[in-house]
């Protein structure tokens, strides 16, 4: 398992959040918390497509000396803690998570969102005046 590796491509660096190998299958995962603006599965596909390119595939095979299958996926949730069905199903099918873990991550997203909302409102209501 490797966290946040940097992979150089002609279009810049890509940094998946996690690369894990299980039963000879490499999983390249990149998490995102998104807004309600578009379909979650569509946003999942867009994020996955960023990594599922020959250039990244070659770099990973070289760096990790991996000759097996590479599975690219995003871990996509809405800010309301709702999972992309595609993300959840892939993680469950690969044995990388459980239904209990999915529920815990959803709860954590909600708690994080509430924390950010409170921080934003405290800064807005108490702006710093002057320098220092």
Short mmCIF file of N, CA and C in Angstrom, two decimals:
data_model
loop_
_atom_site.label_atom_id
_atom_site.label_comp_id
_atom_site.label_asym_id
_atom_site.label_seq_id
_atom_site.Cartn_x
_atom_site.Cartn_y
_atom_site.Cartn_z
N UNK A 1 0.85 -1.17 0.00
CA UNK A 1 0.00 0.00 0.00
C UNK A 1 0.90 1.23 0.00
N UNK A 2 0.50 2.21 -0.78
CA UNK A 2 1.24 3.47 -0.83
C UNK A 2 0.24 4.61 -0.87
N UNK A 3 0.49 5.63 -0.02
CA UNK A 3 -0.41 6.78 0.05
C UNK A 3 0.14 7.93 -0.78
N UNK A 4 -0.72 8.57 -1.55
CA UNK A 4 -0.45 9.76 -2.32
C UNK A 4 0.86 9.75 -3.11
N UNK A 5 1.06 8.74 -3.95
CA UNK A 5 2.25 8.76 -4.81
C UNK A 5 2.09 9.84 -5.88
N UNK A 6 3.19 10.34 -6.38
CA UNK A 6 3.16 11.35 -7.44
C UNK A 6 3.57 10.68 -8.74
N UNK A 7 2.73 10.85 -9.75
CA UNK A 7 2.98 10.24 -11.05
C UNK A 7 3.06 11.36 -12.08
N UNK A 8 4.23 11.51 -12.70
CA UNK A 8 4.41 12.56 -13.70
C UNK A 8 3.81 12.12 -15.02
N UNK A 9 3.03 13.01 -15.63
CA UNK A 9 2.47 12.78 -16.96
C UNK A 9 2.75 14.01 -17.81
N UNK A 10 2.51 13.93 -19.09
CA UNK A 10 2.73 15.09 -19.97
C UNK A 10 1.79 16.24 -19.63
N UNK A 11 0.66 15.95 -19.01
CA UNK A 11 -0.28 17.00 -18.63
C UNK A 11 -0.09 17.45 -17.18
N UNK A 12 0.94 16.98 -16.51
CA UNK A 12 1.23 17.37 -15.13
C UNK A 12 1.23 16.18 -14.19
N UNK A 13 1.34 16.48 -12.91
CA UNK A 13 1.35 15.42 -11.90
C UNK A 13 -0.07 14.95 -11.60
N UNK A 14 -0.22 13.64 -11.43
CA UNK A 14 -1.45 13.09 -10.87
C UNK A 14 -1.07 12.43 -9.56
N UNK A 15 -1.93 12.57 -8.57
CA UNK A 15 -1.63 12.05 -7.24
C UNK A 15 -2.84 11.30 -6.68
N UNK A 16 -2.95 10.02 -6.99
CA UNK A 16 -4.05 9.26 -6.38
C UNK A 16 -3.84 9.22 -4.86
N UNK A 17 -4.92 9.09 -4.13
CA UNK A 17 -4.83 9.07 -2.67
C UNK A 17 -4.23 7.77 -2.14
N UNK A 18 -4.49 6.67 -2.84
CA UNK A 18 -4.05 5.38 -2.31
C UNK A 18 -3.86 4.38 -3.44
N UNK A 19 -2.79 3.62 -3.35
CA UNK A 19 -2.57 2.49 -4.24
C UNK A 19 -2.43 1.27 -3.35
N UNK A 20 -3.27 0.28 -3.58
CA UNK A 20 -3.25 -0.94 -2.78
C UNK A 20 -3.24 -2.15 -3.71
N UNK A 21 -2.49 -3.17 -3.34
CA UNK A 21 -2.47 -4.41 -4.11
C UNK A 21 -3.06 -5.50 -3.23
N UNK A 22 -4.05 -6.19 -3.78
CA UNK A 22 -4.69 -7.29 -3.05
C UNK A 22 -4.97 -8.41 -4.04
N UNK A 23 -4.51 -9.60 -3.70
CA UNK A 23 -4.71 -10.78 -4.54
C UNK A 23 -4.23 -10.55 -5.98
N UNK A 24 -3.08 -9.87 -6.12
CA UNK A 24 -2.50 -9.64 -7.43
C UNK A 24 -3.16 -8.54 -8.24
N UNK A 25 -4.17 -7.88 -7.70
CA UNK A 25 -4.88 -6.81 -8.39
C UNK A 25 -4.52 -5.48 -7.75
N UNK A 26 -4.04 -4.54 -8.56
CA UNK A 26 -3.69 -3.21 -8.04
C UNK A 26 -4.92 -2.31 -8.11
N UNK A 27 -5.20 -1.63 -7.00
CA UNK A 27 -6.32 -0.68 -6.93
C UNK A 27 -5.74 0.72 -6.77
N UNK A 28 -6.06 1.60 -7.70
CA UNK A 28 -5.64 2.99 -7.65
C UNK A 28 -6.88 3.80 -7.29
N UNK A 29 -6.86 4.40 -6.09
CA UNK A 29 -8.05 5.08 -5.56
C UNK A 29 -7.78 6.56 -5.34
N UNK A 30 -8.75 7.39 -5.70
CA UNK A 30 -8.65 8.82 -5.45
C UNK A 30 -9.99 9.30 -4.93
N UNK A 31 -9.99 9.86 -3.74
CA UNK A 31 -11.24 10.26 -3.08
C UNK A 31 -11.63 11.68 -3.45
N UNK A 32 -12.94 11.93 -3.44
CA UNK A 32 -13.46 13.27 -3.66
C UNK A 32 -14.81 13.43 -2.97
N UNK A 33 -15.00 14.61 -2.39
CA UNK A 33 -16.29 15.00 -1.83
C UNK A 33 -16.82 16.07 -2.78
N UNK A 34 -18.03 15.86 -3.31
CA UNK A 34 -18.52 16.73 -4.38
C UNK A 34 -19.84 17.38 -4.01
N UNK A 35 -20.22 18.36 -4.81
CA UNK A 35 -21.47 19.07 -4.63
C UNK A 35 -22.62 18.29 -5.28
N UNK A 36 -23.81 18.82 -5.14
CA UNK A 36 -25.00 18.17 -5.69
C UNK A 36 -25.23 18.48 -7.16
N UNK A 37 -24.37 19.27 -7.79
CA UNK A 37 -24.61 19.78 -9.12
C UNK A 37 -24.77 18.74 -10.22
N UNK A 38 -24.06 17.63 -10.16
CA UNK A 38 -24.11 16.62 -11.22
C UNK A 38 -24.34 15.25 -10.60
N UNK A 39 -24.59 14.28 -11.46
CA UNK A 39 -24.79 12.90 -11.05
C UNK A 39 -23.50 12.36 -10.40
N UNK A 40 -23.63 11.73 -9.26
CA UNK A 40 -22.45 11.20 -8.55
C UNK A 40 -21.68 10.20 -9.40
N UNK A 41 -22.38 9.32 -10.10
CA UNK A 41 -21.69 8.33 -10.91
C UNK A 41 -20.95 8.98 -12.08
N UNK A 42 -21.49 10.08 -12.60
CA UNK A 42 -20.81 10.81 -13.68
C UNK A 42 -19.51 11.43 -13.15
N UNK A 43 -19.57 12.02 -11.96
CA UNK A 43 -18.37 12.60 -11.36
C UNK A 43 -17.35 11.51 -11.03
N UNK A 44 -17.83 10.36 -10.63
CA UNK A 44 -16.95 9.21 -10.38
C UNK A 44 -16.22 8.82 -11.67
N UNK A 45 -16.95 8.72 -12.76
CA UNK A 45 -16.34 8.35 -14.05
C UNK A 45 -15.32 9.39 -14.50
N UNK A 46 -15.63 10.67 -14.32
CA UNK A 46 -14.70 11.74 -14.71
C UNK A 46 -13.40 11.64 -13.94
N UNK A 47 -13.50 11.41 -12.64
CA UNK A 47 -12.30 11.31 -11.80
C UNK A 47 -11.51 10.06 -12.16
N UNK A 48 -12.18 8.95 -12.38
CA UNK A 48 -11.51 7.70 -12.73
C UNK A 48 -10.78 7.83 -14.06
N UNK A 49 -11.39 8.53 -15.02
CA UNK A 49 -10.78 8.69 -16.36
C UNK A 49 -9.46 9.44 -16.29
N UNK A 50 -9.28 10.26 -15.29
CA UNK A 50 -8.04 11.01 -15.12
C UNK A 50 -6.84 10.07 -14.95
N UNK A 51 -7.07 8.92 -14.34
CA UNK A 51 -5.99 7.96 -14.07
C UNK A 51 -5.94 6.81 -15.06
N UNK A 52 -7.06 6.49 -15.65
CA UNK A 52 -7.14 5.33 -16.53
C UNK A 52 -6.66 5.67 -17.93
N UNK A 53 -5.37 6.02 -18.02
CA UNK A 53 -4.73 6.38 -19.29
C UNK A 53 -3.42 5.59 -19.41
N UNK A 54 -3.00 5.28 -20.63
CA UNK A 54 -1.79 4.46 -20.81
C UNK A 54 -0.55 5.01 -20.11
N UNK A 55 -0.40 6.33 -20.09
CA UNK A 55 0.78 6.94 -19.47
C UNK A 55 0.87 6.62 -17.97
N UNK A 56 -0.25 6.72 -17.27
CA UNK A 56 -0.28 6.41 -15.84
C UNK A 56 -0.09 4.91 -15.63
N UNK A 57 -0.73 4.12 -16.49
CA UNK A 57 -0.61 2.66 -16.41
C UNK A 57 0.86 2.23 -16.52
N UNK A 58 1.58 2.77 -17.50
CA UNK A 58 3.00 2.43 -17.68
C UNK A 58 3.83 2.84 -16.47
N UNK A 59 3.58 4.05 -15.96
CA UNK A 59 4.33 4.54 -14.80
C UNK A 59 4.11 3.65 -13.58
N UNK A 60 2.87 3.25 -13.34
CA UNK A 60 2.58 2.39 -12.19
C UNK A 60 3.23 1.02 -12.35
N UNK A 61 3.13 0.45 -13.52
CA UNK A 61 3.74 -0.87 -13.76
C UNK A 61 5.25 -0.81 -13.56
N UNK A 62 5.86 0.28 -14.00
CA UNK A 62 7.31 0.43 -13.83
C UNK A 62 7.67 0.65 -12.36
N UNK A 63 7.01 1.57 -11.71
CA UNK A 63 7.33 1.92 -10.31
C UNK A 63 7.10 0.76 -9.34
N UNK A 64 6.02 0.02 -9.56
CA UNK A 64 5.66 -1.04 -8.63
C UNK A 64 6.00 -2.44 -9.14
N UNK A 65 6.60 -2.50 -10.34
CA UNK A 65 6.92 -3.80 -10.96
C UNK A 65 5.69 -4.71 -10.96
N UNK A 66 4.57 -4.12 -11.35
CA UNK A 66 3.29 -4.83 -11.34
C UNK A 66 2.96 -5.30 -12.76
N UNK A 67 2.65 -6.57 -12.91
CA UNK A 67 2.32 -7.11 -14.23
C UNK A 67 0.85 -7.51 -14.34
N UNK A 68 0.12 -7.44 -13.23
CA UNK A 68 -1.28 -7.85 -13.24
C UNK A 68 -2.23 -6.74 -13.66
N UNK A 69 -3.47 -6.94 -13.32
CA UNK A 69 -4.54 -5.99 -13.66
C UNK A 69 -4.46 -4.78 -12.73
N UNK A 70 -4.71 -3.61 -13.29
CA UNK A 70 -4.80 -2.38 -12.51
C UNK A 70 -6.23 -1.87 -12.60
N UNK A 71 -6.84 -1.64 -11.46
CA UNK A 71 -8.22 -1.16 -11.37
C UNK A 71 -8.19 0.29 -10.88
N UNK A 72 -8.72 1.20 -11.69
CA UNK A 72 -8.76 2.62 -11.34
C UNK A 72 -10.16 2.96 -10.86
N UNK A 73 -10.22 3.69 -9.74
CA UNK A 73 -11.53 4.08 -9.23
C UNK A 73 -11.41 5.34 -8.39
N UNK A 74 -12.46 6.11 -8.41
CA UNK A 74 -12.54 7.21 -7.45
C UNK A 74 -13.35 6.71 -6.26
N UNK A 75 -13.23 7.40 -5.18
CA UNK A 75 -14.06 7.16 -4.00
C UNK A 75 -14.88 8.44 -3.88
N UNK A 76 -16.09 8.41 -4.41
CA UNK A 76 -16.88 9.62 -4.58
C UNK A 76 -18.09 9.63 -3.65
N UNK A 77 -18.18 10.71 -2.87
CA UNK A 77 -19.34 10.95 -2.00
C UNK A 77 -19.79 12.39 -2.19
N UNK A 78 -21.07 12.62 -1.96
CA UNK A 78 -21.56 14.00 -1.96
C UNK A 78 -21.26 14.60 -0.59
N UNK A 79 -21.34 15.92 -0.50
CA UNK A 79 -21.10 16.59 0.78
C UNK A 79 -22.15 16.21 1.81
N UNK A 80 -23.22 15.57 1.35
CA UNK A 80 -24.28 15.09 2.25
C UNK A 80 -24.04 13.66 2.73
N UNK A 81 -22.89 13.09 2.35
CA UNK A 81 -22.54 11.74 2.79
C UNK A 81 -23.12 10.63 1.93
N UNK A 82 -23.64 10.96 0.76
CA UNK A 82 -24.23 9.96 -0.14
C UNK A 82 -23.13 9.43 -1.06
N UNK A 83 -23.02 8.11 -1.13
CA UNK A 83 -22.00 7.47 -1.95
C UNK A 83 -22.41 7.40 -3.42
N UNK A 84 -21.45 7.53 -4.31
CA UNK A 84 -21.66 7.15 -5.70
C UNK A 84 -21.84 5.64 -5.68
N UNK A 85 -22.89 5.15 -6.31
CA UNK A 85 -23.13 3.70 -6.34
C UNK A 85 -21.95 2.97 -6.96
N UNK A 86 -21.37 3.56 -8.00
CA UNK A 86 -20.22 2.95 -8.67
C UNK A 86 -19.06 2.78 -7.70
N UNK A 87 -18.75 3.82 -6.93
CA UNK A 87 -17.64 3.76 -5.97
C UNK A 87 -17.90 2.70 -4.90
N UNK A 88 -19.08 2.76 -4.31
CA UNK A 88 -19.40 1.84 -3.22
C UNK A 88 -19.37 0.38 -3.69
N UNK A 89 -19.97 0.13 -4.85
CA UNK A 89 -20.01 -1.25 -5.36
C UNK A 89 -18.62 -1.78 -5.66
N UNK A 90 -17.76 -0.94 -6.25
CA UNK A 90 -16.40 -1.38 -6.55
C UNK A 90 -15.62 -1.71 -5.29
N UNK A 91 -15.70 -0.84 -4.30
CA UNK A 91 -14.97 -1.07 -3.05
C UNK A 91 -15.45 -2.34 -2.34
N UNK A 92 -16.76 -2.55 -2.34
CA UNK A 92 -17.32 -3.75 -1.72
C UNK A 92 -16.92 -5.00 -2.50
N UNK A 93 -17.05 -4.97 -3.82
CA UNK A 93 -16.73 -6.14 -4.64
C UNK A 93 -15.25 -6.52 -4.54
N UNK A 94 -14.39 -5.52 -4.39
CA UNK A 94 -12.95 -5.77 -4.30
C UNK A 94 -12.54 -6.22 -2.90
N UNK A 95 -13.46 -6.16 -1.96
CA UNK A 95 -13.13 -6.54 -0.58
C UNK A 95 -12.30 -5.49 0.13
N UNK A 96 -12.34 -4.25 -0.36
CA UNK A 96 -11.56 -3.17 0.24
C UNK A 96 -12.31 -2.45 1.36
N UNK A 97 -13.60 -2.73 1.50
CA UNK A 97 -14.39 -2.10 2.54
C UNK A 97 -15.60 -2.97 2.87
N UNK A 98 -16.35 -2.56 3.87
CA UNK A 98 -17.58 -3.24 4.26
C UNK A 98 -18.72 -2.22 4.28
N UNK A 99 -19.93 -2.68 4.39
CA UNK A 99 -21.07 -1.77 4.50
C UNK A 99 -20.95 -0.88 5.74
N UNK A 100 -20.42 -1.45 6.82
CA UNK A 100 -20.22 -0.67 8.05
C UNK A 100 -19.23 0.46 7.80
N UNK A 101 -18.14 0.15 7.08
CA UNK A 101 -17.15 1.19 6.75
C UNK A 101 -17.76 2.29 5.89
N UNK A 102 -18.61 1.91 4.93
CA UNK A 102 -19.26 2.91 4.09
C UNK A 102 -20.10 3.86 4.93
N UNK A 103 -20.82 3.31 5.89
CA UNK A 103 -21.65 4.15 6.77
C UNK A 103 -20.79 5.06 7.63
N UNK A 104 -19.66 4.53 8.12
CA UNK A 104 -18.76 5.36 8.93
C UNK A 104 -18.17 6.51 8.12
N UNK A 105 -17.78 6.24 6.89
CA UNK A 105 -17.23 7.30 6.04
C UNK A 105 -18.30 8.35 5.76
N UNK A 106 -19.52 7.93 5.50
CA UNK A 106 -20.62 8.88 5.28
C UNK A 106 -20.80 9.79 6.50
N UNK A 107 -20.76 9.21 7.67
CA UNK A 107 -20.90 9.98 8.91
C UNK A 107 -19.75 10.95 9.06
N UNK A 108 -18.55 10.50 8.74
CA UNK A 108 -17.37 11.37 8.85
C UNK A 108 -17.45 12.55 7.89
N UNK A 109 -17.97 12.32 6.70
CA UNK A 109 -18.16 13.41 5.73
C UNK A 109 -19.13 14.45 6.30
N UNK A 110 -20.22 13.99 6.91
CA UNK A 110 -21.18 14.91 7.50
C UNK A 110 -20.57 15.71 8.64
N UNK A 111 -19.81 15.05 9.49
CA UNK A 111 -19.16 15.73 10.62
C UNK A 111 -18.16 16.75 10.11
N UNK A 112 -17.37 16.37 9.11
CA UNK A 112 -16.41 17.30 8.53
C UNK A 112 -17.09 18.52 7.91
N UNK A 113 -18.19 18.29 7.21
CA UNK A 113 -18.93 19.39 6.61
C UNK A 113 -19.48 20.34 7.66
N UNK A 114 -19.97 19.79 8.75
CA UNK A 114 -20.50 20.61 9.83
C UNK A 114 -19.37 21.44 10.47
N UNK A 115 -18.22 20.84 10.63
CA UNK A 115 -17.06 21.54 11.20
C UNK A 115 -16.66 22.72 10.31
N UNK A 116 -16.59 22.48 9.01
CA UNK A 116 -16.23 23.54 8.07
C UNK A 116 -17.26 24.65 8.09
N UNK A 117 -18.54 24.30 8.13
CA UNK A 117 -19.60 25.30 8.17
C UNK A 117 -19.48 26.17 9.42
N UNK A 118 -19.23 25.54 10.58
CA UNK A 118 -19.08 26.31 11.82
C UNK A 118 -17.87 27.24 11.76
N UNK A 119 -16.75 26.74 11.25
CA UNK A 119 -15.55 27.56 11.14
C UNK A 119 -15.81 28.77 10.24
N UNK A 120 -16.40 28.52 9.09
CA UNK A 120 -16.70 29.61 8.16
C UNK A 120 -17.56 30.67 8.83
N UNK A 121 -18.61 30.25 9.52
CA UNK A 121 -19.50 31.21 10.16
C UNK A 121 -18.85 31.94 11.31
N UNK A 122 -17.94 31.29 12.03
CA UNK A 122 -17.26 31.99 13.12
C UNK A 122 -16.32 33.05 12.57
N UNK A 123 -15.68 32.79 11.44
CA UNK A 123 -14.80 33.78 10.82
C UNK A 123 -15.61 34.93 10.24
N UNK A 124 -16.74 34.62 9.65
CA UNK A 124 -17.58 35.64 9.04
C UNK A 124 -18.16 36.57 10.11
N UNK A 125 -18.56 35.99 11.24
CA UNK A 125 -19.18 36.78 12.30
C UNK A 125 -18.18 37.54 13.14
N UNK A 126 -16.90 37.12 13.14
CA UNK A 126 -15.87 37.76 13.94
C UNK A 126 -14.64 38.09 13.09
N UNK A 127 -14.79 38.98 12.11
CA UNK A 127 -13.64 39.29 11.25
C UNK A 127 -12.55 39.99 12.05
N UNK A 128 -11.31 39.69 11.70
CA UNK A 128 -10.18 40.37 12.36
C UNK A 128 -10.11 41.80 11.85
N UNK A 129 -9.81 42.69 12.75
CA UNK A 129 -9.71 44.11 12.39
C UNK A 129 -8.24 44.54 12.51
N UNK A 130 -7.78 45.24 11.51
CA UNK A 130 -6.41 45.77 11.57
C UNK A 130 -5.36 44.70 11.30
N UNK A 131 -4.14 45.05 11.63
CA UNK A 131 -3.00 44.17 11.40
C UNK A 131 -2.57 43.58 12.72
N UNK A 132 -2.27 42.26 12.69
CA UNK A 132 -1.72 41.62 13.88
C UNK A 132 -2.66 40.99 14.78
#
